[in-house]
Every structure is written in C-alpha cells, then in structure tokens.
mmCIF file of C-alpha atoms in Angstrom:
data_model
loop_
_atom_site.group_PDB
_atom_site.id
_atom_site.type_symbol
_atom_site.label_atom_id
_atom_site.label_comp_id
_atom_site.label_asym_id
_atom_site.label_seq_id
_atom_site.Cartn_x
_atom_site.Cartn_y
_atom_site.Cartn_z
ATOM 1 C CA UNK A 18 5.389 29.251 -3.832
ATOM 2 C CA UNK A 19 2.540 26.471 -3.931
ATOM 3 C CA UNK A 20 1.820 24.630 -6.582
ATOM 4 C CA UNK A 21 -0.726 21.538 -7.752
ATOM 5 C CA UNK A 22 0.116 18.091 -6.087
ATOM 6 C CA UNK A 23 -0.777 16.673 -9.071
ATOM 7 C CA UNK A 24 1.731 18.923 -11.247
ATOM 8 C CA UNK A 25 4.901 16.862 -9.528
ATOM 9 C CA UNK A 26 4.015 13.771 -10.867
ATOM 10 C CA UNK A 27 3.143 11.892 -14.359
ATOM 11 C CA UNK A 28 1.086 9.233 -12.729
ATOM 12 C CA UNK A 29 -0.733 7.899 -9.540
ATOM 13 C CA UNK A 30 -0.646 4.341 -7.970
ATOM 14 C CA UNK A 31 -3.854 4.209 -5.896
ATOM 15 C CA UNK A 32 -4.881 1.917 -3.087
ATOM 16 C CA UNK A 33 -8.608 0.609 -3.056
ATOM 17 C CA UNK A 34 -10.194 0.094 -0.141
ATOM 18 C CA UNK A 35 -10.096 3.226 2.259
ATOM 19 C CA UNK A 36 -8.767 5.570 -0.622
ATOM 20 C CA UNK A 37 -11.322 4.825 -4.084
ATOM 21 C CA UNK A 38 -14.148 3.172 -1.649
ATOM 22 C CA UNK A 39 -15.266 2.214 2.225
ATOM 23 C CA UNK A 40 -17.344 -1.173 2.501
ATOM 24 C CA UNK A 41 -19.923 -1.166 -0.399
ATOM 25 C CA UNK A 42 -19.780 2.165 -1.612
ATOM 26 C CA UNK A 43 -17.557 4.898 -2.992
ATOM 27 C CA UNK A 44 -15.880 7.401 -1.301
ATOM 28 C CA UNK A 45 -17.198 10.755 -1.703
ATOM 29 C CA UNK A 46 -15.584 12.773 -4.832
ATOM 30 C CA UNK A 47 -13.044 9.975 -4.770
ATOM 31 C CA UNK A 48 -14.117 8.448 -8.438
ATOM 32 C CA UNK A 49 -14.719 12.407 -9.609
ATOM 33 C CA UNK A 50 -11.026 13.095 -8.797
ATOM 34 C CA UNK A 51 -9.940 9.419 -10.475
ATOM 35 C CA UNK A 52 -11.961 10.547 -13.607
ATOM 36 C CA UNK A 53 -9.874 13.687 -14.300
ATOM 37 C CA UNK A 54 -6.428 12.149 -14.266
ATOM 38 C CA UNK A 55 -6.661 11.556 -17.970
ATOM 39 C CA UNK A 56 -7.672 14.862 -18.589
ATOM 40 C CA UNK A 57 -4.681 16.073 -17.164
ATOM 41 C CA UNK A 58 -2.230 13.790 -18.876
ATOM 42 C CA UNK A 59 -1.626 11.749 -15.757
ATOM 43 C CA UNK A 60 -1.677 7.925 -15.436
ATOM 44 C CA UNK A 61 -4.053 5.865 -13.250
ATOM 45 C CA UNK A 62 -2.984 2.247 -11.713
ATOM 46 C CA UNK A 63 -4.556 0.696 -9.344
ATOM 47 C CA UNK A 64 -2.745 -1.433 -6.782
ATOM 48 C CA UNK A 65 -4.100 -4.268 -4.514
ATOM 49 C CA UNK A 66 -2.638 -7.330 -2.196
ATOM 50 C CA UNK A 67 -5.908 -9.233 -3.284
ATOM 51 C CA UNK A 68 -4.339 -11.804 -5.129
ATOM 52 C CA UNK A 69 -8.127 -14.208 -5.309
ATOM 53 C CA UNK A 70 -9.619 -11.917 -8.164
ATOM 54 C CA UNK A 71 -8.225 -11.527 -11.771
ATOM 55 C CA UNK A 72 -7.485 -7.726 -13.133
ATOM 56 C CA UNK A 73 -10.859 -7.962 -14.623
ATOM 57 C CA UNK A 74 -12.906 -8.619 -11.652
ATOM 58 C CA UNK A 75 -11.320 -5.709 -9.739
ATOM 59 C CA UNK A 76 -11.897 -3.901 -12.965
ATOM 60 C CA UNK A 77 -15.230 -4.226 -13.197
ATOM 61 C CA UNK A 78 -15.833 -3.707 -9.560
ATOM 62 C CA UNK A 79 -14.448 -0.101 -9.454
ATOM 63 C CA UNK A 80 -16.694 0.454 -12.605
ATOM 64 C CA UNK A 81 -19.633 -0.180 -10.800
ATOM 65 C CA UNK A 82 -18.450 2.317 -8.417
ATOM 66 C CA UNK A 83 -18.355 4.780 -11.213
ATOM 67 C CA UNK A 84 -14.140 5.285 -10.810
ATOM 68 C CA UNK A 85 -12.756 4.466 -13.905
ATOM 69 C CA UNK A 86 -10.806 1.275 -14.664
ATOM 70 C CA UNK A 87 -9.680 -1.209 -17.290
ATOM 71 C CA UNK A 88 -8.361 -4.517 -16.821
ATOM 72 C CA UNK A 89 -4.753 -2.982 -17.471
ATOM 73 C CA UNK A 90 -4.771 -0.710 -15.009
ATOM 74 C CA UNK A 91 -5.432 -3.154 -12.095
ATOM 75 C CA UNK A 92 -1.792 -4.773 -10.275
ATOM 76 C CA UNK A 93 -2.597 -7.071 -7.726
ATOM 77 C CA UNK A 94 0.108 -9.085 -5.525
ATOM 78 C CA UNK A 95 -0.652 -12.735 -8.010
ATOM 79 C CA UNK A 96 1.024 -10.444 -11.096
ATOM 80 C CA UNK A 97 3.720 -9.388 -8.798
ATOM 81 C CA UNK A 98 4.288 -12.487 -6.945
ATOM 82 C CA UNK A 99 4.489 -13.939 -10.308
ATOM 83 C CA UNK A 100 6.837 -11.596 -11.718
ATOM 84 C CA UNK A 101 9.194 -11.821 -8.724
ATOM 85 C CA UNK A 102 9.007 -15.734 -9.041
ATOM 86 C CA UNK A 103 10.063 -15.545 -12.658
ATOM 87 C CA UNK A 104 13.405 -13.365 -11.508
ATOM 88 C CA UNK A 105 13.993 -16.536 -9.047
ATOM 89 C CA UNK A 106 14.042 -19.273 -10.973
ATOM 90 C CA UNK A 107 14.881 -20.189 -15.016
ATOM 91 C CA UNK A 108 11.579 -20.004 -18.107
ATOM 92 C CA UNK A 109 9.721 -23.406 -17.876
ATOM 93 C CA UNK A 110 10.656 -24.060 -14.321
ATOM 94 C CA UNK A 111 8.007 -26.323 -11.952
ATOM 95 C CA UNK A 112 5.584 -24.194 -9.655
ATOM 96 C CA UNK A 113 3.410 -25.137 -7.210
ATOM 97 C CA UNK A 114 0.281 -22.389 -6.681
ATOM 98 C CA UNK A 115 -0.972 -22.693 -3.453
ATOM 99 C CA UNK A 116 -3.903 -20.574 -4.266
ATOM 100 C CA UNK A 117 -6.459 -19.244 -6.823
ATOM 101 C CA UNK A 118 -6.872 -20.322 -10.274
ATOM 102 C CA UNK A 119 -5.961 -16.785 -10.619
ATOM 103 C CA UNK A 120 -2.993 -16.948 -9.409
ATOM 104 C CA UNK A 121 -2.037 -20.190 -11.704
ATOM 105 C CA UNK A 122 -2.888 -18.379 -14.614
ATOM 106 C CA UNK A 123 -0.758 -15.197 -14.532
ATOM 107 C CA UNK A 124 2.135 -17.983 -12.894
ATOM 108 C CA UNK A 125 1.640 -19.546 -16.577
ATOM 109 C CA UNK A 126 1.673 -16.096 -18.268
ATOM 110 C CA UNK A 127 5.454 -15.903 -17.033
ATOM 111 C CA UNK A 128 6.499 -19.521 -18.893
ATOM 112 C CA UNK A 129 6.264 -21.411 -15.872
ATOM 113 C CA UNK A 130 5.108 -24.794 -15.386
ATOM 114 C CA UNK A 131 2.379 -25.061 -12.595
ATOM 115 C CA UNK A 132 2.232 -28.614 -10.657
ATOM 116 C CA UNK A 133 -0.301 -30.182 -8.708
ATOM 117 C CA UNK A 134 1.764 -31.241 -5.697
ATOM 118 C CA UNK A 135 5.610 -31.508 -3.885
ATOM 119 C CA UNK A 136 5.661 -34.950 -5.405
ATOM 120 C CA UNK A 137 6.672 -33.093 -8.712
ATOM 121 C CA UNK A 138 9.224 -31.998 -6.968
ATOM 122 C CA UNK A 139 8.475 -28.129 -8.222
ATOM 123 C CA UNK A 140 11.485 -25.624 -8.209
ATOM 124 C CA UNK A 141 9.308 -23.485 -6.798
ATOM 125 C CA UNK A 142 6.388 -22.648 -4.772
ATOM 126 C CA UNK A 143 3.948 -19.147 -5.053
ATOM 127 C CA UNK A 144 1.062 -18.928 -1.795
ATOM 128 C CA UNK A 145 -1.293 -16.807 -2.279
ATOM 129 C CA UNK A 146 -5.022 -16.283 -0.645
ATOM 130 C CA UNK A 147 -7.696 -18.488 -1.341
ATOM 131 C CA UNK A 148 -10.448 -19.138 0.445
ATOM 132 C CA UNK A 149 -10.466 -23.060 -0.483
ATOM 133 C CA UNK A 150 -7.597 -23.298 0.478
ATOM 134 C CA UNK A 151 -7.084 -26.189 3.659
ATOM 135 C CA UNK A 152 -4.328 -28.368 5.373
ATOM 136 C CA UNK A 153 -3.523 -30.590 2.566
ATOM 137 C CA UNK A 154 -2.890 -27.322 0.669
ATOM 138 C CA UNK A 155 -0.382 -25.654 3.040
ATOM 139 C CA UNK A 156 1.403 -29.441 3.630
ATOM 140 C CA UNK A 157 2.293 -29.798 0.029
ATOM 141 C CA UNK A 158 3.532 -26.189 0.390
ATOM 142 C CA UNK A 159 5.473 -27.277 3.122
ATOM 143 C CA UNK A 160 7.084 -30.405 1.521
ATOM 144 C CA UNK A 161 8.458 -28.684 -1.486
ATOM 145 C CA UNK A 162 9.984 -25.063 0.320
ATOM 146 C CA UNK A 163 11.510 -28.048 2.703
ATOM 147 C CA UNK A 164 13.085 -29.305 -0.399
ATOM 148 C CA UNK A 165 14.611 -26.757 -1.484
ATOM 149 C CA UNK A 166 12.109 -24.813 -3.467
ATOM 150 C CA UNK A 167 12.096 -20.969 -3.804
ATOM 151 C CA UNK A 168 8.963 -19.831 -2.178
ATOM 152 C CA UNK A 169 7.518 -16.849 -2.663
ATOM 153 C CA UNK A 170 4.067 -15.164 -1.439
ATOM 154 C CA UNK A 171 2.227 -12.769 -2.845
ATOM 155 C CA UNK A 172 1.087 -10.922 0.666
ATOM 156 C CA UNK A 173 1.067 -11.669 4.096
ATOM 157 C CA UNK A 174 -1.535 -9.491 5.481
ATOM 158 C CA UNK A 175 -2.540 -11.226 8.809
ATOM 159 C CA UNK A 176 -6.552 -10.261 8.286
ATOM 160 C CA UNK A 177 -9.143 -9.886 6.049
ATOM 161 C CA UNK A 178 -12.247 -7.936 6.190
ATOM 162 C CA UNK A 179 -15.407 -10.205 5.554
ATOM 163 C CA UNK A 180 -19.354 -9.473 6.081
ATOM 164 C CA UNK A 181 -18.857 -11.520 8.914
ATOM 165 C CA UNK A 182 -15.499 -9.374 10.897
ATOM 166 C CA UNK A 183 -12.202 -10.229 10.414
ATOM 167 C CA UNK A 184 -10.612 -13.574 8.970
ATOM 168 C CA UNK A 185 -7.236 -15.119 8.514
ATOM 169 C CA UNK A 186 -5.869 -13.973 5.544
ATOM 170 C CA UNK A 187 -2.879 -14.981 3.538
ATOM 171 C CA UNK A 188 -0.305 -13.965 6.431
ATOM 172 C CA UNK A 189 -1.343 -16.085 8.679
ATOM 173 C CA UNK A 190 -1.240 -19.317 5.895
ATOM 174 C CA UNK A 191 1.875 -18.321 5.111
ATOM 175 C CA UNK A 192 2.672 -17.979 8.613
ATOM 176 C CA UNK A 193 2.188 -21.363 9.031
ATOM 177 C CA UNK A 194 4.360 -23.000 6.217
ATOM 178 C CA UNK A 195 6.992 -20.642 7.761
ATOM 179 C CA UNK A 196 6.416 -22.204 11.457
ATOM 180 C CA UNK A 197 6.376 -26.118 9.979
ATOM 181 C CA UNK A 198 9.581 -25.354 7.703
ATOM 182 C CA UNK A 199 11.869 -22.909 9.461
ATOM 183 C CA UNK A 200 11.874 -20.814 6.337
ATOM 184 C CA UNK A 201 10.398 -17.080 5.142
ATOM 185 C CA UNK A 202 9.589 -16.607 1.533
ATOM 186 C CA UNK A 203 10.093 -13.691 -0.739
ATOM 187 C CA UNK A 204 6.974 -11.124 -0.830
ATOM 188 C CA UNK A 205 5.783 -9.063 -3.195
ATOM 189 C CA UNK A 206 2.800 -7.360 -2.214
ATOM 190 C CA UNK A 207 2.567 -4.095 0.084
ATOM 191 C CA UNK A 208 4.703 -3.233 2.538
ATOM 192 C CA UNK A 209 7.409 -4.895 -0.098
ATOM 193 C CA UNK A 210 8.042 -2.815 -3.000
ATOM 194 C CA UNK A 211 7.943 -4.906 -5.962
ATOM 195 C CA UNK A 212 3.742 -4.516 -6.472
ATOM 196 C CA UNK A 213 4.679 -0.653 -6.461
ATOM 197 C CA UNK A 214 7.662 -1.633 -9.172
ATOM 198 C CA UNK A 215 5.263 -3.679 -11.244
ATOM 199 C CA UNK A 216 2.525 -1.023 -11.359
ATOM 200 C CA UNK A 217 4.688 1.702 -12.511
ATOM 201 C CA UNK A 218 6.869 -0.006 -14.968
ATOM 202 C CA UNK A 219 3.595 -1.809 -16.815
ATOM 203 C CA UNK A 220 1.991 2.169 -16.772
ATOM 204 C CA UNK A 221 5.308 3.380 -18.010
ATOM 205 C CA UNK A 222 4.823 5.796 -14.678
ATOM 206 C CA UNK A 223 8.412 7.780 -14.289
ATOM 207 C CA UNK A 224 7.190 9.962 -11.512
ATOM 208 C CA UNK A 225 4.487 8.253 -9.903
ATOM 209 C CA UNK A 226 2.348 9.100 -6.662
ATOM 210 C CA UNK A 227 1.686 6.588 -4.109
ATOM 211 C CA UNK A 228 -1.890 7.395 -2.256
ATOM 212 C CA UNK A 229 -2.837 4.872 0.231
ATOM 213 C CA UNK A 230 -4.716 5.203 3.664
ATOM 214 C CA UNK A 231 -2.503 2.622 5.826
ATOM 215 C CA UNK A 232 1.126 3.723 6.566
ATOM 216 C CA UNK A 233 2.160 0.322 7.512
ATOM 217 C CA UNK A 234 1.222 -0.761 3.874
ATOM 218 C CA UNK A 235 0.832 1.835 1.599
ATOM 219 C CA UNK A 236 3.022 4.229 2.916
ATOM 220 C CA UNK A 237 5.842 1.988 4.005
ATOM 221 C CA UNK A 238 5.818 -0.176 0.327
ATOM 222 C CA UNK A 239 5.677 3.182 -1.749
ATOM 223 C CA UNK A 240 8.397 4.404 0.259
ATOM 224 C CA UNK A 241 10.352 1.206 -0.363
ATOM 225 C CA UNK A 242 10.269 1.335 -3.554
ATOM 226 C CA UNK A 243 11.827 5.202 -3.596
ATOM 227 C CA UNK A 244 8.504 6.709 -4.798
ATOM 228 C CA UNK A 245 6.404 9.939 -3.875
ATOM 229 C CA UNK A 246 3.814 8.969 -1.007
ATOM 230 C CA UNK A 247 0.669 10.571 0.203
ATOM 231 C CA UNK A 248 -1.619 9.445 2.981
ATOM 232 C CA UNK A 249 -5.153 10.108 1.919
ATOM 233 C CA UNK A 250 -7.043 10.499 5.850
ATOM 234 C CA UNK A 251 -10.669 9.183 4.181
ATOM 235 C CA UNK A 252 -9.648 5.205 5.378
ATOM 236 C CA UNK A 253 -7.334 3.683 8.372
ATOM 237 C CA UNK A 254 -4.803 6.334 9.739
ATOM 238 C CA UNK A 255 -5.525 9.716 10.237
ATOM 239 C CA UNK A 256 -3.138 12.889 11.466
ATOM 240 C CA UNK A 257 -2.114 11.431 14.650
ATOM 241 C CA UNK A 258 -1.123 8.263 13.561
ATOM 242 C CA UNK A 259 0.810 9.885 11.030
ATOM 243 C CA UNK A 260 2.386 12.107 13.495
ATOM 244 C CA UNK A 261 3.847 9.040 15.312
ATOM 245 C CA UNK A 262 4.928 7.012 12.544
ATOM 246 C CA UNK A 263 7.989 5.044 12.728
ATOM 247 C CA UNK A 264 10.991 6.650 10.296
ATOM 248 C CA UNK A 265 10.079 4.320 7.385
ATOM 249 C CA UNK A 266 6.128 4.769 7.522
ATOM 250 C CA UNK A 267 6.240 8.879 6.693
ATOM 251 C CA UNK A 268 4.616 9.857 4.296
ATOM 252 C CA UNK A 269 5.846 13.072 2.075
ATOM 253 C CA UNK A 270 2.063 14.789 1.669
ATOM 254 C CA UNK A 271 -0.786 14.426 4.089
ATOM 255 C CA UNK A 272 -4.228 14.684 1.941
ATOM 256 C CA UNK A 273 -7.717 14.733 3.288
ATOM 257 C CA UNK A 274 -9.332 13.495 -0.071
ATOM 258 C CA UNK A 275 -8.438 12.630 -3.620
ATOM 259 C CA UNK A 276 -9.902 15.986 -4.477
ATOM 260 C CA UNK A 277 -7.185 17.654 -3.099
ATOM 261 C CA UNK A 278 -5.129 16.399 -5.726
ATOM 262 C CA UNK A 279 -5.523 19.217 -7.821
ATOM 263 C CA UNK A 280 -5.052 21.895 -4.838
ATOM 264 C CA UNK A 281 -2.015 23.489 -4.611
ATOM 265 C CA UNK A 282 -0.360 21.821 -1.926
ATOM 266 C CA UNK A 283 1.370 24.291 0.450
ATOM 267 C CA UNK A 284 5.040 24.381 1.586
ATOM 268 C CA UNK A 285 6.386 23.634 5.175
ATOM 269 C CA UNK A 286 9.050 26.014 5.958
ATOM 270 C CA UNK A 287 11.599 26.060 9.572
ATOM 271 C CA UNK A 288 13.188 29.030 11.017
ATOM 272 C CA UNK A 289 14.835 27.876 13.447
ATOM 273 C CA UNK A 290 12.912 25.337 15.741
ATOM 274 C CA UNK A 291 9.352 26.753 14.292
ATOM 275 C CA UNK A 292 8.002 25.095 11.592
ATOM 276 C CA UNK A 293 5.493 26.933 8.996
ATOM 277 C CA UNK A 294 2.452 25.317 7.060
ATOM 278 C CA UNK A 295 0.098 28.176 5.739
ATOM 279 C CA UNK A 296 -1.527 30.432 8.988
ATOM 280 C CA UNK A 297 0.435 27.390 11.318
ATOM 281 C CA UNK A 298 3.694 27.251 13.517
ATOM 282 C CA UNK A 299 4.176 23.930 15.355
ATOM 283 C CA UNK A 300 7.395 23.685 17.345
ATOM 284 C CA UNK A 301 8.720 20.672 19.874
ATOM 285 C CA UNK A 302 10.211 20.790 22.961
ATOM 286 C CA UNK A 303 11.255 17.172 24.925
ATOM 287 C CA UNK A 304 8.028 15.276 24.592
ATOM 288 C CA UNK A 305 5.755 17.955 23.479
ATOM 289 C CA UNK A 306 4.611 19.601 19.833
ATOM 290 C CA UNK A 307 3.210 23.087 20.198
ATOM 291 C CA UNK A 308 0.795 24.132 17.563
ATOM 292 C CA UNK A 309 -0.095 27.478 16.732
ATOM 293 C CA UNK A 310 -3.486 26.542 14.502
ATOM 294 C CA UNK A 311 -6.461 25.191 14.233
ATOM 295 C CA UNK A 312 -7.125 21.477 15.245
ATOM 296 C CA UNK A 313 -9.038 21.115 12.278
ATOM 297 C CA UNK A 314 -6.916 22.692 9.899
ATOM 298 C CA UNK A 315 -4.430 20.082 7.297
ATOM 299 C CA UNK A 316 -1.658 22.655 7.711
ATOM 300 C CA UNK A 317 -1.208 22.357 11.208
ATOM 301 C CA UNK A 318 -0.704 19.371 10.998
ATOM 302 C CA UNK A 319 1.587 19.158 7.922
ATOM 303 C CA UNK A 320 3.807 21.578 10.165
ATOM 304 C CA UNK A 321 3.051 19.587 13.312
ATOM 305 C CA UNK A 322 4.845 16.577 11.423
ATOM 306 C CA UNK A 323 7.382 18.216 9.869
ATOM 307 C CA UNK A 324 8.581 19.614 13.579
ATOM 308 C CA UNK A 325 8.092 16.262 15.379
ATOM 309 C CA UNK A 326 10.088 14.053 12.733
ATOM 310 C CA UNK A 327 12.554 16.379 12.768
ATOM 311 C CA UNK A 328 13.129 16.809 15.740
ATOM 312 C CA UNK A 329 13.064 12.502 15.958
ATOM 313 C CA UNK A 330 15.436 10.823 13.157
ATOM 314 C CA UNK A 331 15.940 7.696 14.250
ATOM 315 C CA UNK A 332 15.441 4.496 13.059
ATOM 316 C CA UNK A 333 13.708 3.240 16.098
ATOM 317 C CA UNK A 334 11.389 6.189 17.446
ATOM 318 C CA UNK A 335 8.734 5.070 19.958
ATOM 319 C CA UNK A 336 7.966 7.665 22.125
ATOM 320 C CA UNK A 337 4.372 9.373 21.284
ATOM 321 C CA UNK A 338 4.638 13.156 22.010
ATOM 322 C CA UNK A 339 1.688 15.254 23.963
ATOM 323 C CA UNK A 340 -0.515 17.407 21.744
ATOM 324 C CA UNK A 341 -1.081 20.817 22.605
ATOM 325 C CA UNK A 342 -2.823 23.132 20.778
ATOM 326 C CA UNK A 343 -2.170 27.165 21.716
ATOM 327 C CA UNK A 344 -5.281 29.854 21.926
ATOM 328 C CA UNK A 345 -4.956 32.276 19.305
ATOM 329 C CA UNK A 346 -4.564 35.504 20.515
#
C-alpha cells in the first residue's frame, strides 16, 4: 500500500540552495509545492548554515522568489550557534562574536554579554562567517579559546559559492583558530544536528521531514538528529551518489522534486536477495547491482539502494559497486 510522503509527517525542514532555488532563480514547481504545505496542515521551516544574514533577509529573499516565508520560519546556524552557546556557559556570561553583527545580536537575544576582544577575558567565543572578517579577528579568537573559553562555531563549511567561484568560507577560518590553538569547537550548523533541533522545536514540528540536496550536509545532520530525510535530486547529489553513500549519509526517500511531495511514495519490498520498487527488481551480487528497470525511472533506483545498502552495513563502506542495467524482455 502507497501512500502520500507528505501524509507521514506534520512538518518539513527545507534546505535553500539546490532544493527552494539554483543561483538566481527558483527551482521549477519548487515554491508551488512550498505554497501548499499550509493548506495541508503541515509546517514550513527553512534551514540554512548562512549565519551573515538575519531571518529577515533570508525571508525576504525567498519572497522574491515567490516561496513563501516569514522571518519565523527562517533557522540559520547564528540562532543555533547561539542557542548551543547558551547550554555551555551560565545567563550574562562574556562572548566574543567573531562575525556578523548578526550574529552579535541573536548572541544578545540569549542574555549574553558580547565583548570586543580576548582582553575581556570572555567565557566564551562564537565564529561565524563574515566577510570582514581578517587576521586581527581570528587572533583575538585565538587568544581567548587558548584561555580557556568555550568556543563554538556556527558552521564549518570549507567553501562558499560567490559570483566570482568558490571562496573560503567559515570552515576554513575556523580551521585556522583550530591549527594556532590545538583545539575544535562545538558546531551547530549542518552536518551537526542541533540547527535541525532548533528548527523543529521553534515550529513545534513532532514529525518533521528533512529535504536537502547534499548528503554530506543535509542528509547526514537530519539523520543526526533522528529525523525523517529525503534527498531532493534538483541540486548537488543525484542517484548514484546516493547509491554509494557512506552508512550515516542515507537518506530514507529519494525525491526528484518538491512536487513529489504529495505523490504517493511507493514501497520497497525484498524476497529474498531481490528487492522491489514499483515495475523494478535490483539485486547484488559481490561488486555488482543488477537492475531490472528503467535507467530513468525513481523506482529503480529506490530498489537499487535498498539492495546495495543492504547488502553493505558497515560503518566504513568504500567500495563503489558496477551498474548494470538488464534488457527487458
């Protein structure tokens, strides 16, 4: 028996770029299928590592797209950073925000003190991404986590996208307070799980939906944080990738669009070593996953998947498998 993704869940927890939009514009049908939610009864958050732009901004972006959004429903990694600094340290402790005035504010929101430098000697220190941000910046960060302070990032993705190509971003900053002091701080944004926590407890989400288009982020937080995950193929990874992803990075539903949301996702059943999607049979054998389907076809891969993981448990699964697809007779 199939039944509507969207029927499993009270709420979904979106990712932005590569699931709502791709460079300037929006992906196709993605705002339609955003727009129904609260026709159904279902919850929208969004939830982003930026940690540079308030709620507001992002807000207001995504409204231009035409997907709807308020201020409320936007979590990025500041909020969470912030909220996971608060658990680390007492109300009214010293912070220093290496980052965005963002970033400061919502540290404030939480009762916290923010300093200007390590000479205040802060009980704590929150990095996040900035683009101002320089030496002198990441030195003061250094002398207070050498101190003693609780440090916490928001991120660490390595790269950021810019009109330009690809730029540092926060990972690699915080990569190099981590090389001068011998320490690793606490993160909160994707692949952790507490920016998936924060999202679904402020949307009073019970049953929420994680739909992201990177398994290394997306997937892997949402997983962390013991929720429902989808990988939506309109953005980074796409069937094959999924195929081969390590233990952690699986995702429970493979999606082509947000649209397909509201179709009734089909079941994956094994008799034996065959496993069933819809019209497909996939089956493995050493190093190779038989499909009985069409290449283009969702379901063979959903039963592709389904054969190859289980057929590889483990923790630490590198191998890739060969593809091959069988002629129907």
């Amino acid at each position: 028996m199939t039944e509507r993704l969207i029927d499993r869940f009270d709420g979904v927890l979106a990712d932005l770029d590569g699931v709502v939009y791709a460079g300037p514009r929006a992906i196709d049908g993605a705002t339609a299928a955003l727009d129904k939610l609260a026709g159904e009864g279902k919850s929208l958050a969004y939830v982003t590592n930026n940690a540079s732009r308030s709620s507001a901004q992002v807000a207001a972006h995504l409204r231009e797209l035409g997907a709807p959004a308020s201020a409320a429903q936007v979590f990025g990694s500041a909020l969470a950073g912030a909220e996971l600094l608060a658990g680390q340290v007492d109300p009214g402790s010293s912070v220093l925000v290496v980052g965005s005035e963002t970033l400061a504010d919502v540290v404030r929101e939480q009762g916290l003190v923010v300093v200007p430098s390590a000479d205040e000697r802060p009980n704590a220190v929150i990095q996040g991404f900035s683009p101002s941000l320089g030496w002198k910046d990441l030195a003061e960060a250094a002398y207070a986590v050498t101190a003693g302070a609780v440090w916490v990032a928001t991120n660490t993705d390595m790269s950021i996208p810019q009109e330009r190509g690809i730029a540092p971003g926060n990972g690699t900053l915080v990569a190099a307070v981590a090389a001068a002091t011998g320490k690793s701080p606490l993160v909160a944004g994707k692949p952790e799980a507490a920016l998936f926590e924060t999202a679904a407890r402020h949307s009073g989400v019970t049953r929420a939906l994680v739909v992201g288009d990177r398994l290394d982020t997306d997937i892997l937080g949402g997983n962390r944080a013991g929720m429902a995950t989808a990988l939506v193929l309109t953005g980074v990874d796409t069937v094959r990738t999924a195929l081969v992803a390590r233990v952690d990075e699986r995702p429970d539903y493979l999606i082509g669009s947000l649209a397909e949301l509201y179709e009734c996702y089909p079941s994956v059943t094994a008799d034996g070593g065959t496993f069933t999607c819809g019209a497909a049979d996939a089956r493995v054998s050493g190093s190779t996953v038989t499909i009985s389907g069409r290449e283009d076809s969702l379901d063979s891969w959903r039963a592709a998947c389904a054969a190859w993981w289980d057929a590889n448990p483990a923790p630490a699964q590198d191998s890739t498998p060969e593809i091959v697809f069988e002629t129907a007779g």
